[in-house]
Amino acid sequence: MRWFYRCCVFAGVLGGSFVQGSRGALSQAAPPQGAAGCGCDRLRRDAAAAERVEDGSRYFKYSEGANGRPQAQMVLIAGGPFWMGTDDPGIPPDGEGPRRLVHVDSFYMDIQEVTNQQFQSFVNATGYITEAEKFGDSFVFEGILSDSVKNQITQAVAAAPWWLPVKGANWKSPNGPDSNITDILDHPVLQVSWADAVAFCSWANGRLPTEAEWEYACRGGLEDRLYPWGNKLNPKGQHYANLWQGDFPNHNSAEDGYIRTSPVKSFPANAFGLYDMAGNAWEWTADWWTVHHTTERQRNPTGPPSGTDKVKKGGSYMCHKSYCYRYRCAARSQNTPDSAASNLGFRCVSEGKT
């Protein structure tokens, strides 16, 4: 039965397509021609495995009365119209376009990604157990795994062999069972599914942002700019985000100072006072994924009513222009709601004043 469960958990990844063999053969993996991502959008569990985890709707019970709620600092994002998406997409299949006029009402947003310390407070107050903990495993980027853990793994995602299924990987051990968060409490929490993010935000009297709210906040009042700070990636030679430098996935030269995640607020904020809207960790949004968007003007769009994947925004420390050019405000990607990985986190919003 345990063997069958393991197959259920990982057979859903790319239709059960794996690379078998020694980890050494994968350590120098070269990106396939035409690749457009780091492969983290391919990390998914199949329906049979997902049924073993309870529906995320019950997690809303934490929305009131919990003690030890973290003191998250939020900033008011004054609502208004903006141009969402782009007519010059970096990755057209992702549905970045068309450029369309959208109005969002005012809301409050966390100035930073939810940290390990904040999520720890949530778990301590509620006894919450994440989906990765229930499944008993999650996905970790090969480059941050210890040799002892890598040597025990014989499977990898075929189209992205630098992603490995790791037993014992979860928010407390984001980089494998021999890792911990003791010295990275101020880093973004990772290995959290969409339902885990919903649970935390609800407990903290908030919610996940819609994709429109997230992109509006990312742009910081700028129009038709690539990044939260403008069009130049490194203005005057300064790094504005924790991204990959070097040869992905083989070598991160860490010119920005970090090989993995960085403490939140390590890089300059945008004009709205928001940190890490590009890079560091991907961020879940509330919307279901679609690549088809209306050109009609919309107010507070929430995406399609249903779907199989949820939208995530912002990119991560694994993103590089040559391979995962998704750290632009208009860029987007997706994962199944029960997915978790070593580069995926979130931040919360709450209702603002109109």
XYZ file of C-alpha atoms in Angstrom:
354
model
C 0.000 0.000 0.000
C 2.810 2.417 0.796
C 4.419 1.727 -2.589
C 1.098 2.412 -4.312
C 0.722 5.664 -2.413
C 4.166 6.803 -3.492
C 3.249 6.100 -7.102
C 0.016 8.052 -6.681
C 1.901 11.016 -5.265
C 4.455 11.322 -8.029
C 2.900 9.619 -11.047
C 0.826 12.741 -11.563
C 3.918 14.792 -12.327
C 4.063 15.277 -16.076
C 1.924 12.207 -16.565
C 4.306 9.989 -14.641
C 7.366 10.956 -16.683
C 10.531 10.546 -14.637
C 14.258 10.297 -15.062
C 15.735 7.260 -13.340
C 19.358 6.825 -12.368
C 22.113 8.296 -10.233
C 21.893 11.873 -9.072
C 25.333 12.571 -10.471
C 23.969 12.190 -13.982
C 21.472 14.960 -13.298
C 23.736 17.468 -11.617
C 24.832 18.985 -14.938
C 21.398 19.091 -16.535
C 21.167 21.407 -19.523
C 17.970 23.339 -20.312
C 16.191 21.901 -23.355
C 15.945 24.110 -26.417
C 13.082 26.569 -26.242
C 12.514 26.042 -22.532
C 10.657 28.872 -20.866
C 10.644 27.991 -17.206
C 12.412 26.488 -14.238
C 9.960 23.584 -14.276
C 8.216 24.450 -11.004
C 4.889 24.801 -12.835
C 5.168 21.055 -13.626
C 5.177 20.000 -9.993
C 1.808 18.467 -9.288
C 0.146 15.605 -7.475
C -2.506 13.511 -9.200
C -6.142 13.312 -8.127
C -5.795 10.003 -6.318
C -3.118 11.372 -4.034
C -4.889 14.687 -3.576
C -7.988 12.933 -2.252
C -5.963 11.917 0.786
C -5.779 15.555 1.891
C -8.888 17.235 3.253
C -10.475 20.076 1.339
C -8.988 23.495 2.103
C -12.366 25.087 2.817
C -12.348 23.888 6.421
C -9.280 25.987 7.165
C -11.398 29.116 7.341
C -12.201 28.234 10.945
C -8.944 29.929 11.936
C -10.156 33.329 10.791
C -11.211 34.518 14.234
C -10.182 34.220 17.845
C -6.725 32.650 17.428
C -4.044 33.713 19.885
C -0.493 34.544 18.908
C -1.470 36.074 15.601
C 1.638 37.581 13.959
C 1.890 41.321 13.632
C 2.102 41.665 9.863
C 2.831 45.138 8.562
C 0.462 46.149 5.791
C 0.272 49.173 3.548
C -2.851 50.681 2.013
C -2.909 50.301 -1.747
C -5.186 53.075 -3.006
C -7.464 51.693 -5.695
C -7.766 52.907 -9.252
C -7.478 51.923 -12.906
C -4.365 50.409 -14.474
C -3.248 48.577 -17.572
C -3.001 44.891 -16.722
C -0.993 42.443 -18.798
C 1.039 43.331 -21.867
C 0.867 43.351 -25.661
C 4.552 42.471 -25.758
C 4.592 39.200 -23.793
C 7.869 37.674 -22.708
C 6.276 34.218 -22.670
C 3.177 34.289 -24.933
C 1.834 30.807 -24.006
C 1.397 32.003 -20.411
C -1.447 34.339 -21.347
C 0.322 37.565 -20.379
C -1.786 39.506 -22.867
C -3.716 41.298 -24.020
C -3.027 44.615 -22.338
C -6.358 45.564 -20.794
C -7.825 48.269 -18.577
C -8.732 47.061 -15.095
C -9.943 48.898 -12.004
C -9.282 47.586 -8.512
C -10.718 48.925 -5.273
C -8.448 49.888 -2.394
C -6.976 47.142 -0.240
C -4.235 46.546 2.283
C -1.292 44.308 1.407
C 1.538 42.765 3.424
C 4.666 44.749 2.673
C 6.607 41.481 2.627
C 6.160 37.803 1.940
C 4.904 35.789 4.914
C 7.965 34.639 6.841
C 8.884 31.379 8.521
C 8.449 33.073 11.882
C 4.950 34.263 11.042
C 3.905 30.855 9.753
C 5.410 29.236 12.836
C 3.219 31.477 15.007
C 0.195 30.345 13.030
C 1.062 26.665 13.451
C 1.789 27.080 17.165
C -1.549 28.806 17.719
C -3.696 26.443 15.661
C -1.937 23.091 15.370
C -2.271 23.385 11.608
C -0.674 20.649 9.503
C 0.349 21.549 5.948
C -0.440 19.445 2.919
C 3.219 18.583 2.358
C 3.363 17.225 5.900
C 0.278 15.120 5.249
C 1.653 13.744 1.999
C 5.022 13.129 3.644
C 7.072 14.607 0.820
C 7.461 17.584 -1.468
C 9.636 18.964 -4.256
C 13.063 20.496 -3.714
C 15.510 22.023 -6.184
C 18.465 19.679 -6.548
C 21.013 22.459 -6.217
C 20.128 23.124 -2.561
C 19.904 19.508 -1.400
C 22.654 17.922 0.652
C 24.596 15.092 -0.981
C 23.331 12.643 1.627
C 19.713 13.353 0.668
C 20.388 13.427 -3.083
C 22.100 10.054 -2.942
C 18.888 8.471 -1.654
C 16.765 9.721 -4.564
C 16.447 7.901 -7.875
C 13.518 9.794 -9.434
C 13.254 13.244 -10.950
C 10.808 15.162 -13.098
C 11.784 14.271 -16.680
C 11.267 17.721 -18.210
C 12.933 19.411 -15.232
C 15.337 16.900 -13.647
C 16.616 19.466 -11.160
C 13.308 19.067 -9.276
C 13.364 16.056 -6.968
C 10.639 14.443 -4.825
C 12.027 14.502 -1.285
C 10.634 12.657 1.715
C 10.341 14.873 4.776
C 10.466 18.165 2.864
C 7.956 20.658 4.284
C 7.793 24.207 5.610
C 9.917 23.295 8.655
C 12.482 21.524 6.461
C 12.141 23.368 3.155
C 15.375 22.091 1.621
C 15.018 18.462 2.705
C 14.758 16.500 5.971
C 18.215 17.571 7.162
C 17.368 21.289 6.814
C 15.509 23.577 9.214
C 14.350 27.175 9.579
C 16.193 28.046 12.806
C 18.500 30.555 11.131
C 16.082 31.717 8.419
C 13.046 32.798 10.400
C 13.021 36.102 8.497
C 12.980 34.362 5.103
C 9.738 33.663 3.203
C 7.980 30.483 4.259
C 8.199 27.834 1.517
C 6.679 24.427 0.816
C 3.162 25.794 1.332
C 0.253 24.827 -0.890
C -2.512 27.166 -1.994
C -4.773 25.770 0.738
C -2.026 26.335 3.323
C -1.734 29.960 2.203
C -5.504 30.423 2.352
C -5.522 28.957 5.855
C -2.880 31.365 7.137
C -4.394 34.463 5.543
C -7.856 33.603 6.818
C -6.505 33.075 10.336
C -4.786 36.450 10.087
C -8.081 38.100 9.082
C -7.018 38.419 5.473
C -7.086 36.585 2.162
C -4.928 35.942 -0.856
C -4.787 38.764 -3.412
C -6.484 38.386 -6.759
C -4.140 38.363 -9.722
C -5.331 41.852 -10.650
C -4.668 43.190 -7.151
C -1.250 41.552 -7.102
C -0.221 42.984 -10.465
C -1.581 46.430 -9.616
C 0.479 46.393 -6.423
C 3.544 45.087 -8.230
C 3.521 47.943 -10.699
C 3.579 50.504 -7.907
C 1.865 53.166 -9.989
C 4.196 52.765 -12.975
C 2.681 52.207 -16.404
C 4.027 49.812 -19.035
C 7.156 48.941 -17.077
C 8.674 45.482 -16.868
C 9.604 45.386 -13.197
C 8.288 46.916 -9.965
C 11.000 49.576 -10.224
C 11.152 50.253 -13.993
C 12.545 48.738 -17.182
C 16.200 48.189 -16.269
C 16.903 45.007 -14.344
C 19.881 46.415 -12.435
C 19.696 50.231 -12.449
C 23.152 51.738 -11.942
C 24.485 48.257 -11.292
C 22.288 47.702 -8.234
C 20.324 44.500 -7.696
C 16.654 45.070 -6.936
C 15.579 41.446 -6.533
C 16.829 38.016 -5.503
C 17.152 36.257 -8.868
C 19.432 33.697 -10.485
C 22.738 34.882 -11.912
C 24.932 32.516 -13.904
C 24.104 29.318 -15.759
C 20.734 27.822 -14.805
C 20.389 25.194 -13.392
C 24.061 24.368 -12.953
C 25.598 27.410 -11.279
C 24.227 30.420 -9.414
C 27.000 33.000 -9.146
C 24.993 34.821 -6.452
C 25.991 38.285 -7.634
C 22.965 39.610 -5.735
C 24.357 38.075 -2.543
C 22.104 35.027 -2.303
C 22.048 31.470 -3.642
C 18.749 30.554 -2.017
C 16.040 32.760 -0.548
C 16.964 36.010 1.147
C 15.545 37.671 4.263
C 12.423 39.623 3.389
C 13.071 43.314 2.730
C 16.667 42.653 1.617
C 16.106 44.635 -1.591
C 14.520 48.042 -2.235
C 10.753 48.399 -2.039
C 8.667 49.638 -4.945
C 6.808 52.951 -4.913
C 3.968 51.409 -2.883
C 6.383 50.278 -0.167
C 6.211 46.586 -1.116
C 9.252 44.321 -0.977
C 10.151 41.250 -3.052
C 7.351 41.619 -5.564
C 9.900 40.198 -8.008
C 12.075 37.216 -7.146
C 12.832 35.527 -3.822
C 9.702 33.309 -3.726
C 6.762 32.775 -6.042
C 3.493 34.003 -4.533
C 0.097 32.330 -4.681
C -2.921 34.374 -5.774
C -6.630 33.656 -5.372
C -7.397 33.201 -9.083
C -7.885 30.042 -11.084
C -5.578 29.851 -14.101
C -6.653 30.765 -17.623
C -4.779 32.108 -20.625
C -7.864 33.736 -22.151
C -8.685 37.281 -21.052
C -11.307 39.749 -22.178
C -10.255 43.116 -23.609
C -13.299 44.780 -22.064
C -12.755 47.044 -19.099
C -13.238 45.208 -15.811
C -13.605 46.148 -12.166
C -12.123 43.844 -9.518
C -11.796 40.759 -11.769
C -11.401 37.463 -9.943
C -10.560 35.096 -12.784
C -12.609 32.096 -13.919
C -15.038 30.434 -11.479
C -13.192 27.122 -11.534
C -10.144 25.377 -12.912
C -7.352 22.940 -12.180
C -4.446 25.298 -11.433
C -4.042 28.487 -9.421
C -2.140 31.559 -10.594
C 1.173 32.427 -8.989
C 3.123 35.625 -9.582
C 6.495 37.256 -9.057
C 9.065 34.583 -9.900
C 11.680 33.328 -7.472
C 15.393 33.148 -6.734
C 15.529 30.463 -9.437
C 14.427 32.790 -12.250
C 16.827 33.924 -14.991
C 15.965 35.736 -18.230
C 17.423 32.945 -20.332
C 15.205 30.342 -18.754
C 12.381 31.649 -16.566
C 11.694 35.247 -17.499
C 8.762 35.441 -15.107
C 9.894 38.050 -12.609
C 8.117 40.789 -14.586
C 4.877 42.280 -13.233
C 2.873 41.006 -16.222
C 4.422 37.537 -16.041
C 2.501 34.645 -14.549
C 2.629 30.930 -13.984
C 0.526 28.219 -12.376
C 0.463 25.204 -10.082
C -2.201 22.826 -8.830
C -3.554 24.026 -5.481
C -1.963 21.149 -3.565
C 1.506 21.779 -5.003
C 4.375 22.863 -2.773
C 8.006 23.532 -3.574
C 11.205 25.053 -2.245
C 10.598 28.343 -4.084
C 6.885 28.956 -3.495
C 5.351 31.203 -0.821
C 2.710 33.941 -0.490
C 1.575 37.206 1.080
C -1.855 38.319 2.289
C -4.188 41.242 1.663
C -7.208 42.577 3.515
C -10.103 44.807 2.593
C -9.302 48.487 2.297
C -11.325 51.654 2.310
C -12.942 52.728 -0.927
